[in-house]
Amino acid sequence: MRPTLRGWAALVVVALGVGNAIAFGPRALDAVVVPVVVALAVGAVQVWRISPPRAVRSSPEDGFPGETHTVTLDIESNRPFPATTTDALSDGLDGDSKTQSLVGDGTISYDVTYQSRGLATIGPASLVATDVLGFFTRTFTVGGTTEILVYPRLRSLSATARRDLSLLSHFGASDERGEFDRLRPYVPGDSLRDVHWKSTARSGDLVVKAFADHADPDAVAVSVGSIEGRVDDVAEATASLCWSLLDAGVPIHLTSPGGTIDAAPGDQRHVLAHLAQMDAGSVPDENAGVVVRGDVGQTHIAFGGHETTFERLSADPSASDEMLSSLQLDDDARREATA
């Protein structure tokens, strides 16, 4: 517990009053000093009686740079008291997390905007309690820390790039889709290209087209590496390439300096989470079907016997909004299907 500026000013008034009483008589104490001393004592008791509060923070969803999410803090206390609460935000996050409120009498909330790729943390929260008159403060640390992932940005690929990537996969029986068989309810992992939108609109539930003798493609190996300073751009390129393959129904085998993962269609978030934490390092598998390498000034992509740059493979940047909307729809559909 410590005095505020107002508290120090009150203590100075008391000291001056005592000095005047010594110099001119005790009547000055009754007029000024006694009320201030009483107020200081009451404030000190109020702050001293505050028990350490307990806080539970909501966990905002992982997301992409530019997204804004709401963070809430539910703080429990033995009695309400005025306080200033400030949640710590790590690099990669931006927001005004400082809130002045009556703690213990509701939920504190604020918005946080994701700025850059990587693992970010929120918290712990610093809670500065004050008495009603603002003479004393007492600081508590509450809420612990909450980790969130900020994914790499996604960019849409040109139609030619998507076609060339899909040709890297070898189908077991045929390169053609089988004949239409029936309509069936959506299950996790189904590609959005198989959604039958008219039936979905009529029923209110996602309905997909089933095909007879639909062969599963072999996984495409993707390997990625980057020098320092280019990791964000390389992660963006790799995420976009993997998203395109998975959306086309092609599973992938991804290797990076951070490890190896296998992903099937519908596992886009799994790939994004891996790439969100990727660090600089050499390409693990130079013989992979798709090799992504970050060099000075360029992100190079090698597949199908030729090498190009990510900029040449990219489509109109505005098309990326459609990718994010599609990814969100796929997530919503999977949550509804598993509810």
Coordinates of C-alpha atoms in Angstrom, one line a residue:
M1 CA 0.0 0.0 0.0
R2 CA 1.3 3.5 -0.9
P3 CA 0.0 7.0 -1.1
T4 CA -1.1 8.6 -4.3
L5 CA -0.2 12.2 -5.3
R6 CA -3.4 13.2 -3.6
G7 CA -2.5 11.2 -0.6
W8 CA 1.0 12.9 -0.4
A9 CA -0.7 16.3 -0.7
A10 CA -3.0 15.4 2.2
L11 CA 0.0 14.4 4.2
V12 CA 1.7 17.7 3.5
V13 CA -1.4 19.5 4.6
V14 CA -1.3 17.6 7.9
A15 CA 2.3 18.4 8.4
L16 CA 1.7 22.1 7.8
G17 CA -1.2 22.0 10.1
V18 CA 0.8 20.4 12.8
G19 CA 3.5 23.1 12.3
N20 CA 1.0 25.9 12.5
A21 CA -0.5 24.3 15.7
I22 CA 2.9 24.3 17.3
A23 CA 3.6 27.9 16.2
F24 CA 0.1 29.4 16.8
G25 CA -1.8 27.1 19.0
P26 CA -3.8 23.9 18.7
R27 CA -7.0 25.5 17.2
A28 CA -5.6 25.1 13.7
L29 CA -5.7 21.3 14.2
D30 CA -9.5 21.3 14.6
A31 CA -10.1 23.4 11.5
V32 CA -8.0 21.6 9.0
V33 CA -5.8 18.8 10.2
V34 CA -8.3 16.6 12.0
P35 CA -10.7 16.1 9.0
V36 CA -7.8 15.3 6.8
V37 CA -6.3 12.8 9.2
V38 CA -9.7 11.1 9.5
A39 CA -10.0 10.9 5.7
L40 CA -6.5 9.5 5.4
A41 CA -7.2 6.9 8.1
V42 CA -10.5 5.8 6.5
G43 CA -8.8 5.5 3.1
A44 CA -5.9 3.5 4.5
V45 CA -8.3 1.1 6.2
Q46 CA -10.4 0.7 3.0
V47 CA -7.4 -0.3 0.9
W48 CA -5.8 -2.4 3.6
R49 CA -9.1 -4.5 4.0
I50 CA -9.1 -5.4 0.3
S51 CA -8.5 -9.1 -0.2
P52 CA -6.5 -10.3 -3.2
P53 CA -9.0 -10.5 -6.1
R54 CA -9.4 -13.5 -8.4
A55 CA -9.7 -13.1 -12.1
V56 CA -10.6 -15.3 -15.1
R57 CA -9.8 -14.1 -18.6
S58 CA -11.6 -15.2 -21.7
S59 CA -9.5 -16.8 -24.4
P60 CA -9.9 -15.0 -27.7
E61 CA -9.7 -17.1 -30.8
D62 CA -6.5 -17.6 -32.8
G63 CA -6.7 -15.4 -35.9
F64 CA -5.0 -13.4 -38.6
P65 CA -3.2 -10.1 -38.6
G66 CA -5.8 -7.2 -38.8
E67 CA -8.5 -9.1 -36.9
T68 CA -9.9 -7.6 -33.7
H69 CA -11.2 -9.7 -30.8
T70 CA -12.8 -8.8 -27.5
V71 CA -11.1 -9.9 -24.3
T72 CA -13.0 -10.1 -21.0
L73 CA -11.9 -10.3 -17.4
D74 CA -14.2 -11.6 -14.7
I75 CA -12.8 -10.3 -11.4
E76 CA -14.2 -11.6 -8.1
S77 CA -13.7 -9.8 -4.9
N78 CA -15.0 -9.9 -1.3
R79 CA -16.3 -6.3 -1.8
P80 CA -16.4 -3.9 -4.8
F81 CA -13.7 -1.3 -4.9
P82 CA -12.5 1.3 -7.5
A83 CA -9.5 0.2 -9.5
T84 CA -7.5 0.7 -12.7
T85 CA -6.9 -2.6 -14.5
T86 CA -4.3 -2.9 -17.2
D87 CA -3.8 -6.2 -19.1
A88 CA -0.2 -6.8 -20.4
L89 CA -0.1 -7.3 -24.2
S90 CA 3.0 -8.8 -25.9
D91 CA 4.5 -7.9 -29.2
G92 CA 2.2 -8.6 -32.1
L93 CA -0.9 -7.3 -30.2
D94 CA -2.4 -3.8 -30.0
G95 CA -5.2 -2.5 -27.9
D96 CA -6.1 -0.2 -25.1
S97 CA -6.3 -2.6 -22.2
K98 CA -6.4 0.0 -19.4
T99 CA -9.8 0.2 -17.8
Q100 CA -11.1 2.2 -14.8
S101 CA -14.0 0.6 -13.2
L102 CA -15.6 -0.7 -10.0
V103 CA -14.0 -4.1 -9.6
G104 CA -16.1 -6.9 -8.4
D105 CA -19.3 -5.4 -9.9
G106 CA -19.3 -6.9 -13.4
T107 CA -17.1 -7.8 -16.3
I108 CA -14.2 -5.8 -17.7
S109 CA -13.8 -5.9 -21.5
Y110 CA -11.6 -4.4 -24.2
D111 CA -10.7 -5.0 -27.8
V112 CA -7.3 -6.3 -29.0
T113 CA -6.1 -6.2 -32.6
Y114 CA -3.7 -8.8 -34.0
Q115 CA -0.7 -7.2 -35.6
S116 CA 1.8 -9.8 -36.7
R117 CA 2.4 -13.5 -37.0
G118 CA 3.5 -15.5 -34.0
L119 CA 2.7 -16.7 -30.5
A120 CA 1.4 -13.8 -28.5
T121 CA 0.4 -13.5 -24.8
I122 CA -2.1 -11.5 -22.9
G123 CA -1.6 -10.9 -19.2
P124 CA -1.0 -11.0 -16.4
A125 CA -3.3 -8.0 -15.5
S126 CA -2.1 -5.3 -13.1
L127 CA -4.9 -4.2 -10.8
V128 CA -4.3 -0.9 -8.9
A129 CA -7.0 -0.6 -6.2
T130 CA -7.7 2.8 -4.5
D131 CA -9.9 4.0 -1.7
V132 CA -13.0 6.1 -2.4
L133 CA -11.2 9.4 -1.9
G134 CA -8.1 8.3 -3.9
F135 CA -5.5 8.7 -1.1
F136 CA -3.9 5.3 -1.2
T137 CA -3.3 2.5 -3.8
R138 CA -2.6 -1.2 -3.6
T139 CA -1.4 -3.2 -6.6
F140 CA -2.4 -6.8 -7.3
T141 CA -1.4 -9.1 -10.2
V142 CA -4.2 -11.3 -11.4
G143 CA -5.4 -13.4 -14.3
G144 CA -2.2 -15.2 -15.3
T145 CA -1.3 -15.3 -19.0
T146 CA -3.3 -16.4 -22.0
E147 CA -1.6 -17.6 -25.2
I148 CA -3.0 -17.0 -28.7
L149 CA -1.7 -17.7 -32.2
V150 CA -1.6 -15.1 -34.9
Y151 CA -1.6 -17.0 -38.2
P152 CA 0.4 -16.0 -41.3
R153 CA -1.5 -13.8 -43.7
L154 CA -3.2 -15.7 -46.5
R155 CA -3.1 -14.7 -50.2
S156 CA -5.1 -16.3 -53.0
L157 CA -3.2 -18.0 -55.9
S158 CA -3.9 -17.5 -59.6
A159 CA -6.0 -20.1 -61.3
T160 CA -3.0 -21.4 -63.2
A161 CA -1.0 -21.8 -60.0
R162 CA -3.8 -23.7 -58.3
R163 CA -4.1 -26.0 -61.3
D164 CA -0.4 -26.7 -61.4
L165 CA -0.3 -27.5 -57.7
S166 CA -3.2 -29.9 -57.8
L167 CA -1.4 -31.8 -60.6
L168 CA 1.4 -32.7 -58.2
S169 CA -0.9 -35.3 -56.5
H170 CA -1.2 -38.7 -58.0
F171 CA -4.7 -40.3 -57.9
G172 CA -4.8 -44.0 -57.3
A173 CA -7.5 -44.9 -59.8
S174 CA -8.2 -42.0 -62.0
D175 CA -7.6 -38.2 -62.3
E176 CA -11.3 -37.7 -62.9
R177 CA -14.0 -37.4 -60.2
G178 CA -16.4 -40.3 -60.1
E179 CA -20.0 -40.0 -61.2
F180 CA -22.5 -38.2 -58.9
D181 CA -23.9 -40.7 -56.4
R182 CA -26.1 -38.9 -53.8
L183 CA -26.5 -36.0 -51.4
R184 CA -25.5 -36.5 -47.8
P185 CA -25.0 -34.3 -44.7
Y186 CA -21.7 -32.5 -44.2
V187 CA -19.0 -34.3 -42.1
P188 CA -15.7 -32.8 -40.9
G189 CA -13.1 -32.8 -43.6
D190 CA -15.4 -32.5 -46.6
S191 CA -14.2 -29.9 -49.2
L192 CA -16.3 -26.8 -49.7
R193 CA -16.2 -27.5 -53.4
D194 CA -18.6 -30.4 -52.8
V195 CA -21.2 -28.4 -51.0
H196 CA -24.6 -28.4 -52.7
W197 CA -25.7 -24.9 -52.0
K198 CA -29.3 -25.1 -53.2
S199 CA -30.0 -28.0 -51.0
T200 CA -28.1 -26.3 -48.1
A201 CA -30.2 -23.2 -48.5
R202 CA -33.5 -25.2 -48.5
S203 CA -32.6 -27.4 -45.5
G204 CA -30.6 -24.9 -43.4
D205 CA -27.9 -27.5 -42.9
L206 CA -24.8 -28.1 -45.0
V207 CA -25.3 -30.8 -47.6
V208 CA -22.5 -32.1 -49.8
K209 CA -22.4 -34.1 -53.1
A210 CA -21.1 -37.7 -52.8
F211 CA -19.4 -39.3 -55.8
A212 CA -19.0 -42.9 -56.7
D213 CA -15.4 -44.3 -56.8
H214 CA -13.9 -41.0 -55.7
A215 CA -10.2 -41.8 -55.3
D216 CA -8.1 -40.2 -52.6
P217 CA -5.0 -38.4 -53.8
D218 CA -1.5 -39.0 -52.5
A219 CA -0.1 -36.4 -50.1
V220 CA 2.1 -33.7 -51.6
A221 CA 5.3 -33.1 -49.7
V222 CA 5.9 -29.4 -48.9
S223 CA 9.2 -28.3 -47.4
V224 CA 10.0 -24.7 -46.3
G225 CA 13.0 -22.8 -45.0
S226 CA 14.1 -19.1 -44.6
I227 CA 16.8 -16.8 -43.7
E228 CA 16.3 -14.4 -40.8
G229 CA 14.2 -11.4 -41.7
R230 CA 12.1 -13.3 -44.3
V231 CA 10.3 -15.8 -42.1
D232 CA 7.0 -13.9 -42.1
D233 CA 6.9 -13.6 -45.9
V234 CA 7.8 -17.3 -46.3
A235 CA 5.2 -18.4 -43.8
E236 CA 2.6 -16.4 -45.7
A237 CA 3.6 -18.1 -49.0
T238 CA 3.6 -21.6 -47.5
A239 CA 0.3 -21.1 -45.8
S240 CA -1.2 -19.9 -49.1
L241 CA 0.2 -22.8 -51.0
C242 CA -0.9 -25.4 -48.4
W243 CA -4.4 -23.8 -48.1
S244 CA -4.8 -24.1 -51.9
L245 CA -3.8 -27.8 -51.9
L246 CA -6.0 -28.7 -49.0
D247 CA -9.0 -26.8 -50.4
A248 CA -8.6 -28.8 -53.6
G249 CA -8.9 -32.0 -51.5
V250 CA -5.1 -32.8 -51.6
P251 CA -3.4 -33.9 -48.3
I252 CA 0.0 -32.5 -47.5
H253 CA 3.2 -33.6 -45.7
L254 CA 4.8 -30.4 -44.4
T255 CA 8.3 -30.1 -43.1
S256 CA 9.8 -26.9 -41.7
P257 CA 12.7 -26.0 -39.4
G258 CA 10.2 -26.4 -36.6
G259 CA 9.1 -30.0 -37.3
T260 CA 6.8 -32.1 -39.5
I261 CA 3.0 -32.4 -39.7
D262 CA 0.6 -34.3 -41.9
A263 CA -2.6 -32.5 -42.8
A264 CA -5.8 -33.7 -44.6
P265 CA -8.4 -31.5 -46.3
G266 CA -10.2 -29.7 -43.5
D267 CA -7.0 -29.3 -41.4
Q268 CA -6.1 -25.8 -42.6
R269 CA -6.0 -24.5 -39.0
H270 CA -3.6 -27.2 -38.0
V271 CA -1.2 -26.1 -40.8
L272 CA -1.6 -22.4 -39.9
A273 CA -0.9 -23.0 -36.3
H274 CA 2.4 -24.8 -37.2
L275 CA 3.5 -22.0 -39.5
A276 CA 2.5 -19.3 -37.0
Q277 CA 5.4 -20.5 -34.9
M278 CA 7.9 -21.2 -37.6
D279 CA 11.5 -19.8 -37.2
A280 CA 14.3 -19.3 -39.6
G281 CA 16.3 -22.3 -40.8
S282 CA 17.3 -24.3 -43.8
V283 CA 14.9 -26.3 -46.0
P284 CA 14.6 -29.8 -44.4
D285 CA 13.7 -31.7 -47.7
E286 CA 15.2 -30.3 -50.9
N287 CA 13.5 -33.1 -52.8
A288 CA 10.0 -32.3 -51.7
G289 CA 7.3 -31.8 -54.3
V290 CA 7.0 -28.1 -53.3
V291 CA 10.0 -26.3 -51.9
V292 CA 9.6 -22.8 -50.4
R293 CA 12.8 -20.8 -49.7
G294 CA 13.1 -17.3 -48.3
D295 CA 16.2 -15.5 -49.6
V296 CA 17.2 -11.9 -49.6
G297 CA 14.4 -9.9 -51.3
Q298 CA 12.4 -12.9 -52.7
T299 CA 10.4 -15.9 -51.7
H300 CA 11.2 -18.7 -54.2
I301 CA 8.9 -21.6 -55.0
A302 CA 10.1 -24.7 -56.7
F303 CA 7.6 -27.4 -57.9
G304 CA 6.8 -29.4 -61.0
G305 CA 10.4 -29.1 -62.4
H306 CA 10.6 -25.3 -62.4
E307 CA 11.2 -22.4 -60.0
T308 CA 9.3 -19.2 -59.7
T309 CA 8.5 -16.5 -57.0
F310 CA 5.5 -16.3 -54.8
E311 CA 4.6 -12.9 -56.3
R312 CA 4.2 -14.5 -59.7
L313 CA 1.9 -17.2 -58.3
S314 CA -0.3 -14.8 -56.4
A315 CA -3.7 -13.6 -57.6
D316 CA -5.4 -10.2 -57.0
P317 CA -4.9 -9.5 -53.3
S318 CA -8.6 -8.8 -52.9
A319 CA -9.3 -12.5 -53.6
S320 CA -7.7 -13.3 -50.2
D321 CA -10.9 -12.1 -48.5
E322 CA -12.8 -14.9 -50.1
M323 CA -10.3 -17.4 -48.8
L324 CA -10.7 -16.1 -45.2
S325 CA -14.5 -16.2 -45.6
S326 CA -14.4 -19.7 -46.9
L327 CA -12.1 -20.8 -44.1
Q328 CA -14.4 -19.3 -41.5
L329 CA -17.4 -21.0 -43.1
D330 CA -15.6 -24.4 -43.0
D331 CA -14.8 -23.9 -39.3
D332 CA -18.4 -23.0 -38.5
A333 CA -19.7 -26.0 -40.4
R334 CA -17.3 -28.4 -38.6
R335 CA -18.4 -27.0 -35.2
E336 CA -22.0 -27.5 -36.1
A337 CA -21.4 -31.0 -37.4
T338 CA -19.7 -32.0 -34.2
A339 CA -22.1 -30.3 -31.8

